[in-house]
């Protein structure tokens, strides 16, 4: 995820961010499955997991701001 993408996360609503987490989680699960099945050699699993963590961090930050 590029710096501009990370900044754009701040502008999204919590619902949009939760949808993005769901999408990234599906992508992460699919990549892990393909790696275990031997269909994928060069995976970017760590990058996807980092993106999930970034989005969840922004969600938590927004929740704390509204509380």
mmCIF file of C-alpha atoms in Angstrom:
data_model
loop_
_atom_site.group_PDB
_atom_site.id
_atom_site.type_symbol
_atom_site.label_atom_id
_atom_site.label_comp_id
_atom_site.label_asym_id
_atom_site.label_seq_id
_atom_site.Cartn_x
_atom_site.Cartn_y
_atom_site.Cartn_z
ATOM 1 C CA UNK A 1 0.000 0.000 0.000
ATOM 2 C CA UNK A 2 1.435 3.347 -1.023
ATOM 3 C CA UNK A 3 1.534 6.446 1.163
ATOM 4 C CA UNK A 4 -1.299 8.047 -0.819
ATOM 5 C CA UNK A 5 -3.438 4.961 -0.264
ATOM 6 C CA UNK A 6 -2.710 5.054 3.457
ATOM 7 C CA UNK A 7 -3.715 8.719 3.623
ATOM 8 C CA UNK A 8 -6.888 7.950 1.683
ATOM 9 C CA UNK A 9 -7.885 5.459 4.386
ATOM 10 C CA UNK A 10 -8.281 8.344 6.828
ATOM 11 C CA UNK A 11 -10.997 9.861 4.633
ATOM 12 C CA UNK A 12 -13.123 6.707 4.342
ATOM 13 C CA UNK A 13 -16.006 5.861 6.631
ATOM 14 C CA UNK A 14 -15.860 2.978 9.085
ATOM 15 C CA UNK A 15 -18.308 0.983 6.945
ATOM 16 C CA UNK A 16 -16.120 1.394 3.866
ATOM 17 C CA UNK A 17 -13.063 0.386 5.861
ATOM 18 C CA UNK A 18 -14.793 -2.709 7.223
ATOM 19 C CA UNK A 19 -15.746 -3.709 3.684
ATOM 20 C CA UNK A 20 -12.123 -3.259 2.650
ATOM 21 C CA UNK A 21 -10.961 -5.450 5.556
ATOM 22 C CA UNK A 22 -13.377 -8.173 4.463
ATOM 23 C CA UNK A 23 -12.110 -7.990 0.888
ATOM 24 C CA UNK A 24 -8.460 -8.078 1.953
ATOM 25 C CA UNK A 25 -9.128 -10.980 4.314
ATOM 26 C CA UNK A 26 -10.659 -12.993 1.471
ATOM 27 C CA UNK A 27 -7.662 -12.199 -0.718
ATOM 28 C CA UNK A 28 -5.301 -13.240 2.078
ATOM 29 C CA UNK A 29 -7.111 -16.541 2.620
ATOM 30 C CA UNK A 30 -7.071 -17.279 -1.111
ATOM 31 C CA UNK A 31 -3.339 -16.516 -1.356
ATOM 32 C CA UNK A 32 -2.572 -18.777 1.604
ATOM 33 C CA UNK A 33 -4.649 -21.572 0.092
ATOM 34 C CA UNK A 34 -2.927 -21.254 -3.282
ATOM 35 C CA UNK A 35 0.481 -21.297 -1.621
ATOM 36 C CA UNK A 36 -0.346 -24.464 0.335
ATOM 37 C CA UNK A 37 -1.706 -26.102 -2.815
ATOM 38 C CA UNK A 38 1.520 -25.270 -4.628
ATOM 39 C CA UNK A 39 -0.115 -23.105 -7.272
ATOM 40 C CA UNK A 40 1.667 -19.971 -6.200
ATOM 41 C CA UNK A 41 5.379 -19.600 -5.568
ATOM 42 C CA UNK A 42 6.021 -15.893 -5.127
ATOM 43 C CA UNK A 43 3.300 -14.713 -2.814
ATOM 44 C CA UNK A 44 2.691 -11.351 -1.262
ATOM 45 C CA UNK A 45 0.946 -12.735 1.795
ATOM 46 C CA UNK A 46 2.895 -10.557 4.225
ATOM 47 C CA UNK A 47 1.975 -7.413 2.289
ATOM 48 C CA UNK A 48 -1.720 -8.313 2.345
ATOM 49 C CA UNK A 49 -1.575 -9.053 6.077
ATOM 50 C CA UNK A 50 0.116 -5.691 6.654
ATOM 51 C CA UNK A 51 -2.634 -3.947 4.677
ATOM 52 C CA UNK A 52 -5.301 -5.647 6.802
ATOM 53 C CA UNK A 53 -3.524 -4.453 9.937
ATOM 54 C CA UNK A 54 -3.283 -0.896 8.595
ATOM 55 C CA UNK A 55 -6.982 -0.736 7.808
ATOM 56 C CA UNK A 56 -7.924 -2.216 11.186
ATOM 57 C CA UNK A 57 -5.706 0.368 12.885
ATOM 58 C CA UNK A 58 -7.529 3.199 11.110
ATOM 59 C CA UNK A 59 -10.897 1.683 12.071
ATOM 60 C CA UNK A 60 -9.864 1.510 15.725
ATOM 61 C CA UNK A 61 -8.552 5.075 15.625
ATOM 62 C CA UNK A 62 -11.871 6.326 14.219
ATOM 63 C CA UNK A 63 -13.812 4.374 16.856
ATOM 64 C CA UNK A 64 -11.760 5.949 19.636
ATOM 65 C CA UNK A 65 -12.250 9.432 18.186
ATOM 66 C CA UNK A 66 -16.030 9.074 18.192
ATOM 67 C CA UNK A 67 -16.183 7.550 21.684
#
